[in-house]
């Protein structure tokens, strides 16, 4: 697959989002919709990526950074005009250059689907290849109009569709591969003669058909990929699909999730076999959890935390940028931030690590075998030694490190005794 480039259309405001933030920068899980599209296009093997920006282009450019080349569309005249902005790019003028077009508001289309589309395009000599799906509810999408023999004749947008065309159940997903040179020649012929007075990219299909150029179709069966996010409601629907996709993988890898409906796990989370996730639990990205753990109900494991094998994390426990060693237990109502907890530590109910002093986030270390009494506050930075103990309600103040095998009690905590 030589000479393949991609363009992601992301210039629209997304008026129906009713937001100050461009639509494609709204988050789907831990990253914006646009981030998903960029990642999926890259994972499909395309290196040269253009992004068409328009509404609040500085915000979009800042997010994109070095991941792609942003090109501005000054006036939002439609999807064909958006693609037109890159007509003079050197990479697209090369012999046999191909262009994959995808919209920034379709974050669920997988890399594999994009790859299949490209493969099909290269396997046959056609001017363009597009992705379609058959759906019982085609509302809002462009409909694929085929001639009697099955060849695609045109795509008609919903607003322009006749009653007969509206009943067509094959829709345009909005991902296409075109021969670049042919594409720009076709775009030149498009006129904005539709209700929105826009230059519709979808009209290139009819232009190419009239020139007797072949258009190929890849029909995907995966309805869960096609959703175009046009409103906050469809963003919520998209997130639901994305969330279930992650949960499916996690469950298949040997994790018990008792109530998928109330479990929120981001991408880039690893969970070991035979761990059980109880209801109403949220686990953020870049978290690693070991085998045979018990997490929740009502637990919140935040980014960059690590939980080793055999750990129990119970009700209303929040773990933030922290590590918990093997077989340690944090069963009830705790906040643990910037902390490294060793093996077989018991963290009593209501333990709080005060990691933030108003200026800095400070570190806490709790060594193997320590026993933290209920309602202890550890004011960071502080260290608890091996097998050290705090009495219930102790407040261990900054830098008042507790030595190994030592018991402290009170406010501020003072040494009660040394254990034998
Ligand atoms: C588009 C397709 C429709 C398809 C659907 C799939 C067209 C004309 N219609 O409809 O056939 O079924 O997607 O989800 O293409 N954009 C620009 N510049 C513009 C206009 C739009 O960059 O001038 C961007 C938007 O930011 C958006 C994308 O293009 O990311 C698609 O535009 P949108 O208005 O959402 O098109 P749909 O009506 O959803
Ligand atoms: Ca859309």
Tab-separated table of C-alpha atoms and ligand atoms in Angstrom:
chain	number	residue	atom	x	y	z
A	1	UNK	CA	0.000	0.000	0.000
A	2	UNK	CA	2.249	2.681	-1.337
A	3	UNK	CA	1.353	6.351	-1.636
A	4	UNK	CA	-1.553	6.200	0.774
A	5	UNK	CA	-2.393	9.410	2.627
A	6	UNK	CA	-5.278	10.332	4.888
A	7	UNK	CA	-7.350	13.403	5.567
A	8	UNK	CA	-9.526	13.845	8.627
A	9	UNK	CA	-12.281	16.456	8.317
A	10	UNK	CA	-12.547	18.419	11.521
A	11	UNK	CA	-13.464	21.972	10.596
A	12	UNK	CA	-17.115	21.975	11.619
A	13	UNK	CA	-18.382	23.683	14.731
A	14	UNK	CA	-20.852	20.975	15.583
A	15	UNK	CA	-23.654	23.424	16.412
A	16	UNK	CA	-25.846	20.721	17.879
A	17	UNK	CA	-23.294	20.113	20.636
A	18	UNK	CA	-24.175	23.585	21.943
A	19	UNK	CA	-20.626	24.070	23.219
A	20	UNK	CA	-17.720	26.518	23.220
A	21	UNK	CA	-15.455	23.605	22.363
A	22	UNK	CA	-15.263	22.272	18.759
A	23	UNK	CA	-17.233	19.041	18.453
A	24	UNK	CA	-14.299	16.808	17.612
A	25	UNK	CA	-12.432	17.878	20.774
A	26	UNK	CA	-15.192	16.523	23.016
A	27	UNK	CA	-13.881	13.525	24.891
A	28	UNK	CA	-14.829	9.948	24.338
A	29	UNK	CA	-13.356	8.277	27.406
A	30	UNK	CA	-9.870	9.544	28.092
A	31	UNK	CA	-9.236	11.410	24.838
A	32	UNK	CA	-11.063	13.626	22.336
A	33	UNK	CA	-13.001	12.082	19.462
A	34	UNK	CA	-10.365	13.422	17.062
A	35	UNK	CA	-7.650	11.581	19.016
A	36	UNK	CA	-9.479	8.303	18.426
A	37	UNK	CA	-9.687	8.965	14.695
A	38	UNK	CA	-5.980	9.902	14.464
A	39	UNK	CA	-4.979	6.785	16.437
A	40	UNK	CA	-7.179	4.524	14.301
A	41	UNK	CA	-5.838	5.953	11.036
A	42	UNK	CA	-2.260	5.587	12.260
A	43	UNK	CA	-2.934	2.045	13.458
A	44	UNK	CA	-4.243	1.253	9.971
A	45	UNK	CA	-0.722	2.019	8.759
A	46	UNK	CA	-1.068	5.521	7.332
A	47	UNK	CA	1.734	7.909	8.206
A	48	UNK	CA	0.953	10.980	6.142
A	49	UNK	CA	-2.152	12.531	7.705
A	50	UNK	CA	-3.810	15.896	7.044
A	51	UNK	CA	-6.405	17.433	9.308
A	52	UNK	CA	-8.820	20.047	8.037
A	53	UNK	CA	-9.437	22.615	10.753
A	54	UNK	CA	-11.817	25.565	10.729
A	55	UNK	CA	-13.914	26.368	13.765
A	56	UNK	CA	-11.492	27.344	16.578
A	57	UNK	CA	-8.606	26.007	14.517
A	58	UNK	CA	-5.979	27.095	17.096
A	59	UNK	CA	-7.531	24.764	19.666
A	60	UNK	CA	-7.526	21.855	17.234
A	61	UNK	CA	-3.953	22.565	16.046
A	62	UNK	CA	-2.737	22.666	19.630
A	63	UNK	CA	-4.279	19.290	20.321
A	64	UNK	CA	-2.955	17.692	17.122
A	65	UNK	CA	0.634	18.876	17.639
A	66	UNK	CA	3.108	16.864	15.572
A	67	UNK	CA	0.720	13.996	14.909
A	68	UNK	CA	-0.516	15.382	11.602
A	69	UNK	CA	-0.415	18.410	9.334
A	70	UNK	CA	-3.277	20.838	9.941
A	71	UNK	CA	-4.690	22.748	6.993
A	72	UNK	CA	-7.259	25.449	7.525
A	73	UNK	CA	-10.579	25.679	5.725
A	74	UNK	CA	-11.422	29.377	5.906
A	75	UNK	CA	-15.146	29.126	5.138
A	76	UNK	CA	-17.084	26.015	6.009
A	77	UNK	CA	-18.597	25.371	2.596
A	78	UNK	CA	-19.067	21.623	2.996
A	79	UNK	CA	-17.164	18.339	3.089
A	80	UNK	CA	-16.013	18.532	-0.556
A	81	UNK	CA	-14.647	22.034	0.007
A	82	UNK	CA	-12.855	20.726	3.109
A	83	UNK	CA	-11.010	18.056	1.091
A	84	UNK	CA	-10.333	20.623	-1.664
A	85	UNK	CA	-8.043	22.518	0.756
A	86	UNK	CA	-5.268	19.939	0.342
A	87	UNK	CA	-5.373	19.679	-3.453
A	88	UNK	CA	-1.927	21.233	-3.841
A	89	UNK	CA	-0.112	19.099	-1.301
A	90	UNK	CA	2.958	17.539	-2.917
A	91	UNK	CA	2.273	14.058	-1.528
A	92	UNK	CA	-1.093	14.007	-3.300
A	93	UNK	CA	0.399	15.013	-6.620
A	94	UNK	CA	2.649	11.973	-6.709
A	95	UNK	CA	1.857	9.313	-9.268
A	96	UNK	CA	-0.828	6.898	-8.030
A	97	UNK	CA	-1.319	8.834	-4.785
A	98	UNK	CA	-4.361	7.611	-2.869
A	99	UNK	CA	-6.342	9.481	-0.269
A	100	UNK	CA	-8.318	7.993	2.584
A	101	UNK	CA	-11.014	10.401	3.751
A	102	UNK	CA	-12.569	10.040	7.184
A	103	UNK	CA	-14.649	12.397	9.332
A	104	UNK	CA	-13.473	13.578	12.737
A	105	UNK	CA	-16.851	12.746	14.242
A	106	UNK	CA	-16.736	8.983	13.567
A	107	UNK	CA	-14.419	7.849	16.358
A	108	UNK	CA	-15.588	4.234	16.513
A	109	UNK	CA	-14.389	3.098	13.083
A	110	UNK	CA	-11.636	0.632	13.827
A	111	UNK	CA	-8.173	0.415	12.339
A	112	UNK	CA	-8.977	-3.039	10.990
A	113	UNK	CA	-12.012	-1.748	9.093
A	114	UNK	CA	-9.947	1.072	7.602
A	115	UNK	CA	-7.262	-1.445	6.618
A	116	UNK	CA	-9.818	-3.703	4.912
A	117	UNK	CA	-11.175	-0.757	2.952
A	118	UNK	CA	-7.693	0.218	1.749
A	119	UNK	CA	-6.855	-3.382	0.868
A	120	UNK	CA	-10.010	-3.758	-1.193
A	121	UNK	CA	-9.289	-0.480	-2.942
A	122	UNK	CA	-5.797	-1.590	-3.953
A	123	UNK	CA	-6.955	-5.023	-5.043
A	124	UNK	CA	-9.174	-3.674	-7.828
A	125	UNK	CA	-8.615	-0.932	-10.282
A	126	UNK	CA	-11.346	1.542	-9.357
A	127	UNK	CA	-11.554	5.309	-8.909
A	128	UNK	CA	-12.893	5.039	-5.398
A	129	UNK	CA	-13.972	2.639	-2.663
A	130	UNK	CA	-16.425	3.457	0.069
A	131	UNK	CA	-17.622	1.932	3.292
A	132	UNK	CA	-21.323	1.239	3.744
A	133	UNK	CA	-23.547	-0.566	6.194
A	134	UNK	CA	-27.102	-1.852	6.102
A	135	UNK	CA	-29.162	-0.589	8.966
A	136	UNK	CA	-32.798	-0.626	9.993
A	137	UNK	CA	-32.419	2.979	11.148
A	138	UNK	CA	-30.685	5.011	8.438
A	139	UNK	CA	-31.895	8.342	9.862
A	140	UNK	CA	-29.417	11.165	9.421
A	141	UNK	CA	-27.025	9.365	7.065
A	142	UNK	CA	-26.478	9.622	3.316
A	143	UNK	CA	-28.216	6.807	1.426
A	144	UNK	CA	-26.429	4.630	-1.148
A	145	UNK	CA	-28.327	4.579	-4.440
A	146	UNK	CA	-27.531	1.580	-6.665
A	147	UNK	CA	-28.542	0.834	-10.235
A	148	UNK	CA	-30.379	-2.373	-11.120
A	149	UNK	CA	-27.112	-4.195	-11.762
A	150	UNK	CA	-25.896	-3.251	-8.269
A	151	UNK	CA	-23.411	-0.563	-9.236
A	152	UNK	CA	-23.358	2.489	-6.979
A	153	UNK	CA	-24.839	5.460	-8.806
A	154	UNK	CA	-24.817	8.154	-6.164
A	155	UNK	CA	-25.088	9.015	-2.506
A	156	UNK	CA	-28.073	11.123	-1.587
A	157	UNK	CA	-28.108	13.121	1.648
A	158	UNK	CA	-31.178	12.710	3.808
A	159	UNK	CA	-32.423	16.244	3.251
A	160	UNK	CA	-32.345	15.783	-0.503
A	161	UNK	CA	-33.695	12.241	-0.564
A	162	UNK	CA	-37.031	11.320	-2.106
A	163	UNK	CA	-39.458	9.192	-0.108
A	164	UNK	CA	-38.233	6.169	-2.036
A	165	UNK	CA	-34.579	7.003	-1.365
A	166	UNK	CA	-35.207	7.589	2.329
A	167	UNK	CA	-36.367	3.993	2.607
A	168	UNK	CA	-32.937	2.746	1.447
A	169	UNK	CA	-31.250	0.942	4.306
A	170	UNK	CA	-27.707	1.033	2.963
A	171	UNK	CA	-25.956	4.125	4.281
A	172	UNK	CA	-22.728	6.008	3.763
A	173	UNK	CA	-20.456	5.540	6.780
A	174	UNK	CA	-18.234	8.411	5.614
A	175	UNK	CA	-14.931	6.629	4.972
A	176	UNK	CA	-13.582	6.527	1.439
A	177	UNK	CA	-10.400	5.801	-0.488
A	178	UNK	CA	-9.932	7.672	-3.761
A	179	UNK	CA	-7.311	7.980	-6.366
A	180	UNK	CA	-6.234	11.530	-5.439
A	181	UNK	CA	-5.837	12.958	-8.902
A	182	UNK	CA	-9.239	11.677	-10.054
A	183	UNK	CA	-10.870	12.842	-6.820
A	184	UNK	CA	-9.821	16.482	-7.153
A	185	UNK	CA	-10.944	16.532	-10.780
A	186	UNK	CA	-14.352	15.260	-9.630
A	187	UNK	CA	-14.595	17.762	-6.751
A	188	UNK	CA	-14.065	20.565	-9.253
A	189	UNK	CA	-17.352	19.567	-10.873
A	190	UNK	CA	-19.452	19.602	-7.701
A	191	UNK	CA	-22.020	22.359	-7.275
A	192	UNK	CA	-23.707	23.425	-4.044
A	193	UNK	CA	-27.170	22.859	-5.422
A	194	UNK	CA	-28.803	21.402	-2.327
A	195	UNK	CA	-30.844	22.748	0.568
A	196	UNK	CA	-27.767	23.501	2.693
A	197	UNK	CA	-25.983	25.212	-0.229
A	198	UNK	CA	-22.901	23.147	0.611
A	199	UNK	CA	-20.338	21.365	-1.534
A	200	UNK	CA	-21.070	17.730	-0.635
A	201	UNK	CA	-18.169	15.320	-0.896
A	202	UNK	CA	-20.716	12.577	-1.408
A	203	UNK	CA	-21.515	14.093	-4.835
A	204	UNK	CA	-18.165	12.890	-6.212
A	205	UNK	CA	-19.709	9.445	-6.448
A	206	UNK	CA	-22.257	10.631	-8.979
A	207	UNK	CA	-19.623	12.621	-10.885
A	208	UNK	CA	-17.377	9.557	-11.169
A	209	UNK	CA	-20.297	7.318	-12.093
A	210	UNK	CA	-21.262	9.660	-14.925
A	211	UNK	CA	-17.688	9.429	-16.188
A	212	UNK	CA	-18.100	5.637	-16.199
A	213	UNK	CA	-15.530	5.243	-13.461
A	214	UNK	CA	-16.050	2.318	-11.138
A	215	UNK	CA	-16.845	2.831	-7.470
A	216	UNK	CA	-16.380	-0.098	-5.152
A	217	UNK	CA	-18.101	-0.763	-1.888
A	218	UNK	CA	-16.999	-2.489	1.284
A	219	UNK	CA	-20.021	-3.356	3.333
A	220	UNK	CA	-19.217	-3.669	7.002
A	221	UNK	CA	-21.371	-5.844	9.253
A	222	UNK	CA	-20.228	-4.059	12.356
A	223	UNK	CA	-22.986	-1.615	13.232
A	224	UNK	CA	-21.130	-0.597	16.347
A	225	UNK	CA	-18.549	1.308	14.360
A	226	UNK	CA	-20.511	3.633	12.206
A	227	UNK	CA	-22.069	6.111	14.593
A	228	UNK	CA	-21.415	9.700	13.575
A	229	UNK	CA	-21.430	11.966	16.620
A	230	UNK	CA	-23.597	14.976	15.851
A	231	UNK	CA	-25.008	15.786	19.300
A	232	UNK	CA	-24.229	15.259	22.964
A	233	UNK	CA	-26.778	12.493	22.920
A	234	UNK	CA	-24.914	10.588	20.209
A	235	UNK	CA	-21.652	11.278	22.049
A	236	UNK	CA	-23.116	9.445	25.045
A	237	UNK	CA	-24.205	6.609	22.737
A	238	UNK	CA	-20.716	6.438	21.240
A	239	UNK	CA	-19.131	6.332	24.685
A	240	UNK	CA	-21.421	3.471	25.654
A	241	UNK	CA	-20.316	1.454	22.613
A	242	UNK	CA	-16.656	2.282	23.264
A	243	UNK	CA	-16.938	1.378	26.960
A	244	UNK	CA	-18.544	-1.994	26.186
A	245	UNK	CA	-15.812	-2.709	23.635
A	246	UNK	CA	-13.171	-2.274	26.350
A	247	UNK	CA	-15.164	-4.331	28.857
A	248	UNK	CA	-15.611	-7.145	26.312
A	249	UNK	CA	-11.846	-7.407	25.914
A	250	UNK	CA	-11.205	-7.275	29.639
A	251	UNK	CA	-13.821	-9.915	30.412
A	252	UNK	CA	-12.500	-12.161	27.613
A	253	UNK	CA	-9.023	-11.904	29.124
A	254	UNK	CA	-10.211	-13.618	32.303
A	255	UNK	CA	-11.546	-10.857	34.543
A	256	UNK	CA	-14.946	-11.070	36.250
A	257	UNK	CA	-16.954	-7.874	35.885
A	258	UNK	CA	-20.095	-8.342	37.939
A	259	UNK	CA	-22.027	-5.425	36.508
A	260	UNK	CA	-20.702	-4.114	33.176
A	261	UNK	CA	-23.449	-1.486	33.124
A	262	UNK	CA	-21.998	0.346	36.114
A	263	UNK	CA	-18.316	-0.311	35.441
A	264	UNK	CA	-16.177	2.329	33.720
A	265	UNK	CA	-12.758	1.261	32.506
A	266	UNK	CA	-10.637	3.425	30.202
A	267	UNK	CA	-8.347	2.223	27.435
A	268	UNK	CA	-4.775	1.296	28.340
A	269	UNK	CA	-5.796	-0.546	31.495
A	270	UNK	CA	-4.388	-4.010	32.212
A	271	UNK	CA	-6.116	-6.324	34.650
A	272	UNK	CA	-4.816	-9.771	35.613
A	273	UNK	CA	-6.736	-13.036	35.509
A	274	UNK	CA	-9.321	-13.958	38.140
A	275	UNK	CA	-9.565	-10.440	39.443
A	276	UNK	CA	-13.156	-9.491	40.286
A	277	UNK	CA	-14.495	-5.999	39.620
A	278	UNK	CA	-17.559	-5.186	41.725
A	279	UNK	CA	-20.288	-2.738	40.636
A	280	UNK	CA	-19.962	1.050	40.363
A	281	UNK	CA	-16.214	1.059	39.845
A	282	UNK	CA	-14.191	3.449	37.719
A	283	UNK	CA	-10.664	2.674	36.506
A	284	UNK	CA	-8.784	5.325	34.535
A	285	UNK	CA	-6.182	4.900	31.784
A	286	UNK	CA	-2.601	3.760	32.452
A	287	UNK	CA	-3.567	1.590	35.398
A	288	UNK	CA	-2.199	-1.896	35.965
A	289	UNK	CA	-4.018	-4.334	38.244
A	290	UNK	CA	-2.675	-7.791	39.054
A	291	UNK	CA	-4.276	-11.223	39.351
A	292	UNK	CA	-6.729	-12.349	42.023
A	293	UNK	CA	-7.571	-8.863	43.181
A	294	UNK	CA	-10.940	-7.690	44.395
A	295	UNK	CA	-11.882	-4.149	43.333
A	296	UNK	CA	-14.970	-2.246	44.513
A	297	UNK	CA	-17.870	-1.864	44.833
A	298	UNK	CA	-17.609	1.924	44.475
A	299	UNK	CA	-13.852	2.100	43.930
A	300	UNK	CA	-12.037	4.747	41.880
A	301	UNK	CA	-8.590	3.784	40.625
A	302	UNK	CA	-7.059	6.806	38.966
A	303	UNK	CA	-4.434	7.140	36.273
A	304	UNK	CA	-0.896	5.866	36.814
A	305	UNK	CA	-1.764	3.573	39.691
A	306	UNK	CA	-0.494	0.024	40.084
A	307	UNK	CA	-2.167	-2.697	42.107
A	308	UNK	CA	-0.247	-5.947	42.601
A	309	UNK	CA	-1.617	-9.507	42.856
A	310	UNK	CA	-4.058	-10.452	45.588
A	311	UNK	CA	-4.958	-6.921	46.681
A	312	UNK	CA	-8.419	-6.073	48.034
A	313	UNK	CA	-9.751	-2.574	47.398
A	314	UNK	CA	-13.225	-1.987	48.775
A	315	UNK	CA	-15.995	0.574	49.105
A	316	UNK	CA	-15.313	4.244	48.487
A	317	UNK	CA	-11.564	3.893	48.107
A	318	UNK	CA	-9.779	6.297	45.751
A	319	UNK	CA	-6.285	5.444	44.606
A	320	UNK	CA	-4.375	8.194	42.812
A	321	UNK	CA	-0.895	7.815	41.256
A	322	UNK	CA	-0.208	5.148	43.862
A	323	UNK	CA	1.126	1.637	44.070
A	324	UNK	CA	-0.173	-1.144	46.283
A	325	UNK	CA	1.984	-4.223	46.949
A	326	UNK	CA	0.864	-7.863	46.965
A	327	UNK	CA	-1.900	-8.962	49.306
A	328	UNK	CA	-2.447	-5.554	50.863
A	329	UNK	CA	-5.949	-4.576	51.912
A	330	UNK	CA	-7.723	-1.210	51.645
A	331	UNK	CA	-11.284	-2.152	52.286
A	332	UNK	CA	-13.187	0.965	53.289
A	333	UNK	CA	-13.415	4.714	52.640
A	334	UNK	CA	-9.869	5.863	51.917
A	335	UNK	CA	-7.989	8.375	49.816
A	336	UNK	CA	-4.488	7.258	48.859
A	337	UNK	CA	-2.506	9.723	46.706
A	338	UNK	CA	1.155	9.663	45.564
A	339	UNK	CA	1.788	6.729	47.859
A	340	UNK	CA	3.759	3.534	47.622
A	341	UNK	CA	2.301	0.820	49.804
A	342	UNK	CA	4.300	-2.378	50.330
A	343	UNK	CA	3.162	-5.985	50.654
A	344	UNK	CA	0.598	-7.281	53.154
A	345	UNK	CA	-0.245	-3.841	54.484
A	346	UNK	CA	-3.588	-3.293	56.188
A	347	UNK	CA	-5.044	0.115	55.512
A	348	UNK	CA	-7.761	0.748	58.098
A	349	UNK	CA	-11.181	2.197	57.326
A	350	UNK	CA	-11.157	5.927	56.673
A	351	UNK	CA	-7.384	6.293	56.177
A	352	UNK	CA	-6.474	9.485	54.342
A	353	UNK	CA	-3.141	10.429	52.802
A	354	UNK	CA	-2.871	14.231	52.808
A	355	UNK	CA	-0.585	14.401	49.767
A	356	UNK	CA	-1.203	18.035	48.830
A	357	UNK	CA	-0.003	20.888	51.035
A	358	UNK	CA	-1.479	23.670	48.930
A	359	UNK	CA	1.668	23.965	46.775
A	360	UNK	CA	3.155	20.547	46.172
A	361	UNK	CA	2.043	16.969	45.885
A	362	UNK	CA	4.238	15.001	48.275
A	363	UNK	CA	5.130	11.322	48.460
A	364	UNK	CA	4.277	8.785	51.126
A	365	UNK	CA	5.866	5.385	51.612
A	366	UNK	CA	4.351	2.569	53.641
A	367	UNK	CA	6.595	-0.474	54.018
A	368	UNK	CA	5.674	-4.185	54.046
A	369	UNK	CA	3.493	-5.487	56.832
A	370	UNK	CA	2.488	-2.080	58.216
A	371	UNK	CA	-0.880	-1.774	59.944
A	372	UNK	CA	-2.642	1.583	59.572
A	373	UNK	CA	-5.338	2.085	62.207
A	374	UNK	CA	-8.817	3.309	61.262
A	375	UNK	CA	-9.123	7.014	60.632
A	376	UNK	CA	-5.369	7.647	60.364
A	377	UNK	CA	-4.194	10.714	58.480
A	378	UNK	CA	-0.726	10.511	56.957
A	379	UNK	CA	0.501	14.017	56.116
A	380	UNK	CA	2.973	13.718	53.229
A	381	UNK	CA	5.874	13.522	52.814
A	382	UNK	CA	6.121	10.765	55.367
A	383	UNK	CA	7.315	7.168	55.718
A	384	UNK	CA	5.993	4.259	57.694
A	385	UNK	CA	8.528	1.523	58.390
A	386	UNK	CA	8.150	-2.262	58.134
A	387	UNK	CA	5.465	-3.660	60.412
A	388	UNK	CA	4.869	-0.175	61.877
A	389	UNK	CA	1.457	0.525	63.395
A	390	UNK	CA	-0.700	3.651	63.815
A	391	UNK	CA	-3.488	3.764	66.378
A	392	UNK	CA	-7.026	4.665	65.378
A	393	UNK	CA	-7.397	8.371	64.588
A	394	UNK	CA	-3.622	9.056	64.575
A	395	UNK	CA	-2.389	12.088	62.630
A	396	UNK	CA	1.140	11.405	61.451
A	397	UNK	CA	2.586	14.800	60.587
A	398	UNK	CA	5.002	15.767	57.793
A	399	UNK	CA	8.412	14.108	57.872
A	400	UNK	CA	7.686	12.426	61.212
A	401	UNK	CA	8.744	9.099	59.782
A	402	UNK	CA	7.795	6.033	61.756
A	403	UNK	CA	10.612	3.520	62.290
A	404	UNK	CA	10.220	-0.225	61.620
A	405	UNK	CA	8.204	-2.161	64.219
A	406	UNK	CA	7.093	1.016	65.974
A	407	UNK	CA	3.617	1.878	67.209
A	408	UNK	CA	2.471	5.534	67.147
A	409	UNK	CA	-0.763	7.034	68.466
A	410	UNK	CA	-2.500	10.390	68.934
A	411	UNK	CA	-2.558	13.844	67.350
A	412	UNK	CA	0.157	14.601	66.424
A	413	UNK	CA	1.217	10.956	66.498
A	414	UNK	CA	3.862	10.030	69.064
A	415	UNK	CA	5.707	6.763	69.703
A	416	UNK	CA	3.821	4.506	72.069
A	417	UNK	CA	6.146	1.532	71.963
A	418	UNK	CA	8.457	-0.642	69.924
A	419	UNK	CA	7.109	-4.033	68.922
A	420	UNK	CA	9.116	-7.077	69.883
B	1	LIG	C1	-21.787	13.125	6.472
B	1	LIG	C2	-22.040	12.619	5.027
B	1	LIG	C3	-23.123	11.542	5.080
B	1	LIG	C4	-22.691	10.414	5.989
B	1	LIG	C5	-22.309	10.909	7.377
B	1	LIG	C6	-21.633	9.824	8.163
B	1	LIG	C7	-21.556	14.496	3.521
B	1	LIG	C8	-22.156	15.547	2.672
B	1	LIG	N1	-22.426	13.723	4.180
B	1	LIG	O1	-22.982	13.731	6.924
B	1	LIG	O2	-23.360	11.042	3.789
B	1	LIG	O3	-23.719	9.442	6.087
B	1	LIG	O4	-21.397	12.024	7.293
B	1	LIG	O5	-21.389	10.196	9.492
B	1	LIG	O6	-20.362	14.360	3.551
B	1	LIG	N2	-16.697	19.302	7.912
B	1	LIG	C9	-15.650	20.119	7.539
B	1	LIG	N3	-15.897	21.209	6.749
B	1	LIG	C10	-17.137	21.502	6.301
B	1	LIG	C11	-18.210	20.658	6.673
B	1	LIG	C12	-17.953	19.561	7.467
B	1	LIG	O7	-14.503	19.872	7.921
B	1	LIG	O8	-17.269	22.508	5.577
B	1	LIG	C13	-16.414	18.137	8.787
B	1	LIG	C14	-17.170	18.181	10.100
B	1	LIG	O9	-16.394	18.812	11.082
B	1	LIG	C15	-17.398	16.705	10.401
B	1	LIG	C16	-17.378	16.040	9.044
B	1	LIG	O10	-16.848	16.969	8.128
B	1	LIG	O11	-16.370	16.165	11.200
B	1	LIG	C17	-18.770	15.600	8.568
B	1	LIG	O12	-19.628	16.705	8.533
B	1	LIG	P1	-21.093	16.625	9.106
B	1	LIG	O13	-21.718	17.949	8.961
B	1	LIG	O14	-21.103	16.004	10.451
B	1	LIG	O15	-21.767	15.630	8.036
B	1	LIG	P2	-23.054	14.727	8.199
B	1	LIG	O16	-24.254	15.576	7.982
B	1	LIG	O17	-22.970	13.957	9.450
B	2	LIG	CA1	-21.545	13.913	11.179
